[in-house]
Amino acid sequence: MSWTDERIDTLRTMWEAGQTASQIAEALGGVSRNAVIGKAHRLGLQARPSPVKANEPAAAPAAEPVVAAAPPPPPAPEPEPEPSPFVAEDEPDAEVEAEPAKAREPQPILRSVGPGGFVR
């Protein structure tokens, strides 16, 4: 499919009439929607507004005047906590003897064997 002068004229008239790229592609036949969009871009046809964006920004509602509230009173200082009395223990109640550590059972030694049977 090639873009002949007749097909380009049809594209221009349908584009300016507000037809979608899909509708134009269907009317021309043999072209995709993206081909129509690309040709319109190369011809410098007027870009379409995005359907996602609003044409005009919404007017912001008028803000109500803010009434200044009275500042809260400063918080009362907290009293300092009194240190708790320190009691030292004279002697431990009973000395506990530690049990001797148990001897470990012999464990197998794990070694990596590389290619060719070499021990690493």
mmCIF file with all atom_site columns, C-alpha atoms in Angstrom:
data_model
loop_
_atom_site.group_PDB
_atom_site.id
_atom_site.type_symbol
_atom_site.label_atom_id
_atom_site.label_alt_id
_atom_site.label_comp_id
_atom_site.label_asym_id
_atom_site.label_entity_id
_atom_site.label_seq_id
_atom_site.pdbx_PDB_ins_code
_atom_site.Cartn_x
_atom_site.Cartn_y
_atom_site.Cartn_z
_atom_site.occupancy
_atom_site.B_iso_or_equiv
_atom_site.pdbx_formal_charge
_atom_site.auth_seq_id
_atom_site.auth_comp_id
_atom_site.auth_asym_id
_atom_site.auth_atom_id
_atom_site.pdbx_PDB_model_num
ATOM 1   C CA . MET A 1 1   ? 0.000   0.000   0.000   1.00 0.00 ? 1   MET A CA 1
ATOM 2   C CA . SER A 1 2   ? 1.353   3.407   -0.891  1.00 0.00 ? 2   SER A CA 1
ATOM 3   C CA . TRP A 1 3   ? 0.150   6.843   0.070   1.00 0.00 ? 3   TRP A CA 1
ATOM 4   C CA . THR A 1 4   ? -1.284  8.273   -3.125  1.00 0.00 ? 4   THR A CA 1
ATOM 5   C CA . ASP A 1 5   ? -2.369  11.895  -3.433  1.00 0.00 ? 5   ASP A CA 1
ATOM 6   C CA . GLU A 1 6   ? -6.007  10.774  -3.345  1.00 0.00 ? 6   GLU A CA 1
ATOM 7   C CA . ARG A 1 7   ? -5.492  8.810   -0.109  1.00 0.00 ? 7   ARG A CA 1
ATOM 8   C CA . ILE A 1 8   ? -3.613  11.725  1.469   1.00 0.00 ? 8   ILE A CA 1
ATOM 9   C CA . ASP A 1 9   ? -6.463  14.104  0.569   1.00 0.00 ? 9   ASP A CA 1
ATOM 10  C CA . THR A 1 10  ? -8.967  11.667  2.100   1.00 0.00 ? 10  THR A CA 1
ATOM 11  C CA . LEU A 1 11  ? -6.802  11.487  5.218   1.00 0.00 ? 11  LEU A CA 1
ATOM 12  C CA . ARG A 1 12  ? -6.648  15.283  5.490   1.00 0.00 ? 12  ARG A CA 1
ATOM 13  C CA . THR A 1 13  ? -10.411 15.802  5.069   1.00 0.00 ? 13  THR A CA 1
ATOM 14  C CA . MET A 1 14  ? -11.347 13.045  7.517   1.00 0.00 ? 14  MET A CA 1
ATOM 15  C CA . TRP A 1 15  ? -8.739  14.236  10.025  1.00 0.00 ? 15  TRP A CA 1
ATOM 16  C CA . GLU A 1 16  ? -9.997  17.820  9.885   1.00 0.00 ? 16  GLU A CA 1
ATOM 17  C CA . ALA A 1 17  ? -13.584 16.552  10.199  1.00 0.00 ? 17  ALA A CA 1
ATOM 18  C CA . GLY A 1 18  ? -12.614 15.035  13.557  1.00 0.00 ? 18  GLY A CA 1
ATOM 19  C CA . GLN A 1 19  ? -12.647 11.363  12.570  1.00 0.00 ? 19  GLN A CA 1
ATOM 20  C CA . THR A 1 20  ? -10.540 9.042   14.702  1.00 0.00 ? 20  THR A CA 1
ATOM 21  C CA . ALA A 1 21  ? -7.407  7.399   13.341  1.00 0.00 ? 21  ALA A CA 1
ATOM 22  C CA . SER A 1 22  ? -9.134  4.009   13.548  1.00 0.00 ? 22  SER A CA 1
ATOM 23  C CA . GLN A 1 23  ? -12.084 5.265   11.495  1.00 0.00 ? 23  GLN A CA 1
ATOM 24  C CA . ILE A 1 24  ? -9.757  6.777   8.889   1.00 0.00 ? 24  ILE A CA 1
ATOM 25  C CA . ALA A 1 25  ? -7.719  3.551   8.666   1.00 0.00 ? 25  ALA A CA 1
ATOM 26  C CA . GLU A 1 26  ? -10.895 1.530   8.177   1.00 0.00 ? 26  GLU A CA 1
ATOM 27  C CA . ALA A 1 27  ? -12.146 3.902   5.451   1.00 0.00 ? 27  ALA A CA 1
ATOM 28  C CA . LEU A 1 28  ? -8.822  3.887   3.589   1.00 0.00 ? 28  LEU A CA 1
ATOM 29  C CA . GLY A 1 29  ? -8.331  0.133   3.941   1.00 0.00 ? 29  GLY A CA 1
ATOM 30  C CA . GLY A 1 30  ? -4.966  -1.582  3.973   1.00 0.00 ? 30  GLY A CA 1
ATOM 31  C CA . VAL A 1 31  ? -3.440  0.703   6.605   1.00 0.00 ? 31  VAL A CA 1
ATOM 32  C CA . SER A 1 32  ? -3.256  0.501   10.358  1.00 0.00 ? 32  SER A CA 1
ATOM 33  C CA . ARG A 1 33  ? -4.305  3.083   12.896  1.00 0.00 ? 33  ARG A CA 1
ATOM 34  C CA . ASN A 1 34  ? -0.640  3.771   13.682  1.00 0.00 ? 34  ASN A CA 1
ATOM 35  C CA . ALA A 1 35  ? 0.127   4.300   9.989   1.00 0.00 ? 35  ALA A CA 1
ATOM 36  C CA . VAL A 1 36  ? -2.604  6.952   9.848   1.00 0.00 ? 36  VAL A CA 1
ATOM 37  C CA . ILE A 1 37  ? -1.262  8.662   12.977  1.00 0.00 ? 37  ILE A CA 1
ATOM 38  C CA . GLY A 1 38  ? 2.297   8.610   11.624  1.00 0.00 ? 38  GLY A CA 1
ATOM 39  C CA . LYS A 1 39  ? 1.258   10.017  8.233   1.00 0.00 ? 39  LYS A CA 1
ATOM 40  C CA . ALA A 1 40  ? -0.800  12.768  9.914   1.00 0.00 ? 40  ALA A CA 1
ATOM 41  C CA . HIS A 1 41  ? 2.216   13.666  12.023  1.00 0.00 ? 41  HIS A CA 1
ATOM 42  C CA . ARG A 1 42  ? 4.537   13.758  8.993   1.00 0.00 ? 42  ARG A CA 1
ATOM 43  C CA . LEU A 1 43  ? 2.025   15.898  7.083   1.00 0.00 ? 43  LEU A CA 1
ATOM 44  C CA . GLY A 1 44  ? 1.991   18.333  10.006  1.00 0.00 ? 44  GLY A CA 1
ATOM 45  C CA . LEU A 1 45  ? -1.744  18.042  10.604  1.00 0.00 ? 45  LEU A CA 1
ATOM 46  C CA . GLN A 1 46  ? -3.094  19.646  13.753  1.00 0.00 ? 46  GLN A CA 1
ATOM 47  C CA . ALA A 1 47  ? -2.572  17.469  16.828  1.00 0.00 ? 47  ALA A CA 1
ATOM 48  C CA . ARG A 1 48  ? -5.623  16.237  18.675  1.00 0.00 ? 48  ARG A CA 1
ATOM 49  C CA . PRO A 1 49  ? -6.142  17.072  22.334  1.00 0.00 ? 49  PRO A CA 1
ATOM 50  C CA . SER A 1 50  ? -5.596  14.132  24.641  1.00 0.00 ? 50  SER A CA 1
ATOM 51  C CA . PRO A 1 51  ? -8.857  12.552  25.800  1.00 0.00 ? 51  PRO A CA 1
ATOM 52  C CA . VAL A 1 52  ? -7.299  12.062  29.222  1.00 0.00 ? 52  VAL A CA 1
ATOM 53  C CA . LYS A 1 53  ? -6.629  15.738  29.920  1.00 0.00 ? 53  LYS A CA 1
ATOM 54  C CA . ALA A 1 54  ? -9.324  18.327  30.407  1.00 0.00 ? 54  ALA A CA 1
ATOM 55  C CA . ASN A 1 55  ? -9.350  21.172  27.874  1.00 0.00 ? 55  ASN A CA 1
ATOM 56  C CA . GLU A 1 56  ? -9.896  23.786  30.553  1.00 0.00 ? 56  GLU A CA 1
ATOM 57  C CA . PRO A 1 57  ? -8.568  23.536  34.074  1.00 0.00 ? 57  PRO A CA 1
ATOM 58  C CA . ALA A 1 58  ? -11.259 23.319  36.720  1.00 0.00 ? 58  ALA A CA 1
ATOM 59  C CA . ALA A 1 59  ? -11.770 26.555  38.616  1.00 0.00 ? 59  ALA A CA 1
ATOM 60  C CA . ALA A 1 60  ? -10.466 26.348  42.161  1.00 0.00 ? 60  ALA A CA 1
ATOM 61  C CA . PRO A 1 61  ? -13.105 27.059  44.803  1.00 0.00 ? 61  PRO A CA 1
ATOM 62  C CA . ALA A 1 62  ? -12.647 30.293  46.706  1.00 0.00 ? 62  ALA A CA 1
ATOM 63  C CA . ALA A 1 63  ? -10.810 29.739  49.951  1.00 0.00 ? 63  ALA A CA 1
ATOM 64  C CA . GLU A 1 64  ? -12.628 30.692  53.122  1.00 0.00 ? 64  GLU A CA 1
ATOM 65  C CA . PRO A 1 65  ? -10.802 33.164  55.361  1.00 0.00 ? 65  PRO A CA 1
ATOM 66  C CA . VAL A 1 66  ? -8.849  31.479  58.105  1.00 0.00 ? 66  VAL A CA 1
ATOM 67  C CA . VAL A 1 67  ? -9.680  32.559  61.640  1.00 0.00 ? 67  VAL A CA 1
ATOM 68  C CA . ALA A 1 68  ? -6.645  32.493  63.889  1.00 0.00 ? 68  ALA A CA 1
ATOM 69  C CA . ALA A 1 69  ? -7.265  30.361  66.962  1.00 0.00 ? 69  ALA A CA 1
ATOM 70  C CA . ALA A 1 70  ? -5.920  31.347  70.354  1.00 0.00 ? 70  ALA A CA 1
ATOM 71  C CA . PRO A 1 71  ? -2.550  29.715  70.947  1.00 0.00 ? 71  PRO A CA 1
ATOM 72  C CA . PRO A 1 72  ? -2.692  26.879  73.475  1.00 0.00 ? 72  PRO A CA 1
ATOM 73  C CA . PRO A 1 73  ? -1.157  27.601  76.874  1.00 0.00 ? 73  PRO A CA 1
ATOM 74  C CA . PRO A 1 74  ? 2.406   26.373  77.292  1.00 0.00 ? 74  PRO A CA 1
ATOM 75  C CA . PRO A 1 75  ? 2.600   22.963  78.952  1.00 0.00 ? 75  PRO A CA 1
ATOM 76  C CA . ALA A 1 76  ? 3.391   22.915  82.646  1.00 0.00 ? 76  ALA A CA 1
ATOM 77  C CA . PRO A 1 77  ? 6.923   21.722  83.379  1.00 0.00 ? 77  PRO A CA 1
ATOM 78  C CA . GLU A 1 78  ? 7.011   18.160  84.611  1.00 0.00 ? 78  GLU A CA 1
ATOM 79  C CA . PRO A 1 79  ? 8.548   17.620  88.033  1.00 0.00 ? 79  PRO A CA 1
ATOM 80  C CA . GLU A 1 80  ? 11.910  15.911  87.986  1.00 0.00 ? 80  GLU A CA 1
ATOM 81  C CA . PRO A 1 81  ? 11.711  12.333  89.235  1.00 0.00 ? 81  PRO A CA 1
ATOM 82  C CA . GLU A 1 82  ? 13.522  11.653  92.467  1.00 0.00 ? 82  GLU A CA 1
ATOM 83  C CA . PRO A 1 83  ? 16.339  9.154   92.136  1.00 0.00 ? 83  PRO A CA 1
ATOM 84  C CA . SER A 1 84  ? 15.525  5.781   93.619  1.00 0.00 ? 84  SER A CA 1
ATOM 85  C CA . PRO A 1 85  ? 17.689  4.750   96.542  1.00 0.00 ? 85  PRO A CA 1
ATOM 86  C CA . PHE A 1 86  ? 20.556  2.449   95.587  1.00 0.00 ? 86  PHE A CA 1
ATOM 87  C CA . VAL A 1 87  ? 20.875  -0.686  97.661  1.00 0.00 ? 87  VAL A CA 1
ATOM 88  C CA . ALA A 1 88  ? 24.118  -2.606  97.389  1.00 0.00 ? 88  ALA A CA 1
ATOM 89  C CA . GLU A 1 89  ? 24.100  -6.302  98.127  1.00 0.00 ? 89  GLU A CA 1
ATOM 90  C CA . ASP A 1 90  ? 26.712  -7.310  100.610 1.00 0.00 ? 90  ASP A CA 1
ATOM 91  C CA . GLU A 1 91  ? 27.230  -10.941 99.663  1.00 0.00 ? 91  GLU A CA 1
ATOM 92  C CA . PRO A 1 92  ? 25.755  -13.233 97.065  1.00 0.00 ? 92  PRO A CA 1
ATOM 93  C CA . ASP A 1 93  ? 23.279  -15.704 98.542  1.00 0.00 ? 93  ASP A CA 1
ATOM 94  C CA . ALA A 1 94  ? 24.951  -18.862 97.356  1.00 0.00 ? 94  ALA A CA 1
ATOM 95  C CA . GLU A 1 95  ? 27.701  -19.462 94.893  1.00 0.00 ? 95  GLU A CA 1
ATOM 96  C CA . VAL A 1 96  ? 26.660  -21.657 92.035  1.00 0.00 ? 96  VAL A CA 1
ATOM 97  C CA . GLU A 1 97  ? 29.356  -23.811 90.577  1.00 0.00 ? 97  GLU A CA 1
ATOM 98  C CA . ALA A 1 98  ? 29.362  -24.058 86.829  1.00 0.00 ? 98  ALA A CA 1
ATOM 99  C CA . GLU A 1 99  ? 29.081  -27.517 85.339  1.00 0.00 ? 99  GLU A CA 1
ATOM 100 C CA . PRO A 1 100 ? 32.026  -28.510 83.194  1.00 0.00 ? 100 PRO A CA 1
ATOM 101 C CA . ALA A 1 101 ? 31.367  -28.444 79.478  1.00 0.00 ? 101 ALA A CA 1
ATOM 102 C CA . LYS A 1 102 ? 30.709  -31.804 77.884  1.00 0.00 ? 102 LYS A CA 1
ATOM 103 C CA . ALA A 1 103 ? 33.260  -33.041 75.408  1.00 0.00 ? 103 ALA A CA 1
ATOM 104 C CA . ARG A 1 104 ? 32.073  -33.047 71.816  1.00 0.00 ? 104 ARG A CA 1
ATOM 105 C CA . GLU A 1 105 ? 31.698  -36.278 70.005  1.00 0.00 ? 105 GLU A CA 1
ATOM 106 C CA . PRO A 1 106 ? 34.031  -36.663 67.037  1.00 0.00 ? 106 PRO A CA 1
ATOM 107 C CA . GLN A 1 107 ? 32.429  -35.404 63.841  1.00 0.00 ? 107 GLN A CA 1
ATOM 108 C CA . PRO A 1 108 ? 33.289  -36.441 60.296  1.00 0.00 ? 108 PRO A CA 1
ATOM 109 C CA . ILE A 1 109 ? 35.449  -33.965 58.397  1.00 0.00 ? 109 ILE A CA 1
ATOM 110 C CA . LEU A 1 110 ? 33.716  -32.682 55.282  1.00 0.00 ? 110 LEU A CA 1
ATOM 111 C CA . ARG A 1 111 ? 35.973  -31.994 52.340  1.00 0.00 ? 111 ARG A CA 1
ATOM 112 C CA . SER A 1 112 ? 35.238  -30.845 48.830  1.00 0.00 ? 112 SER A CA 1
ATOM 113 C CA . VAL A 1 113 ? 36.375  -33.082 46.022  1.00 0.00 ? 113 VAL A CA 1
ATOM 114 C CA . GLY A 1 114 ? 37.106  -31.198 42.842  1.00 0.00 ? 114 GLY A CA 1
ATOM 115 C CA . PRO A 1 115 ? 37.281  -32.382 39.252  1.00 0.00 ? 115 PRO A CA 1
ATOM 116 C CA . GLY A 1 116 ? 39.667  -35.254 38.773  1.00 0.00 ? 116 GLY A CA 1
ATOM 117 C CA . GLY A 1 117 ? 39.241  -36.416 42.393  1.00 0.00 ? 117 GLY A CA 1
ATOM 118 C CA . PHE A 1 118 ? 41.483  -33.763 43.958  1.00 0.00 ? 118 PHE A CA 1
ATOM 119 C CA . VAL A 1 119 ? 40.731  -32.956 47.593  1.00 0.00 ? 119 VAL A CA 1
ATOM 120 C CA . ARG A 1 120 ? 40.445  -29.253 48.181  1.00 0.00 ? 120 ARG A CA 1
#
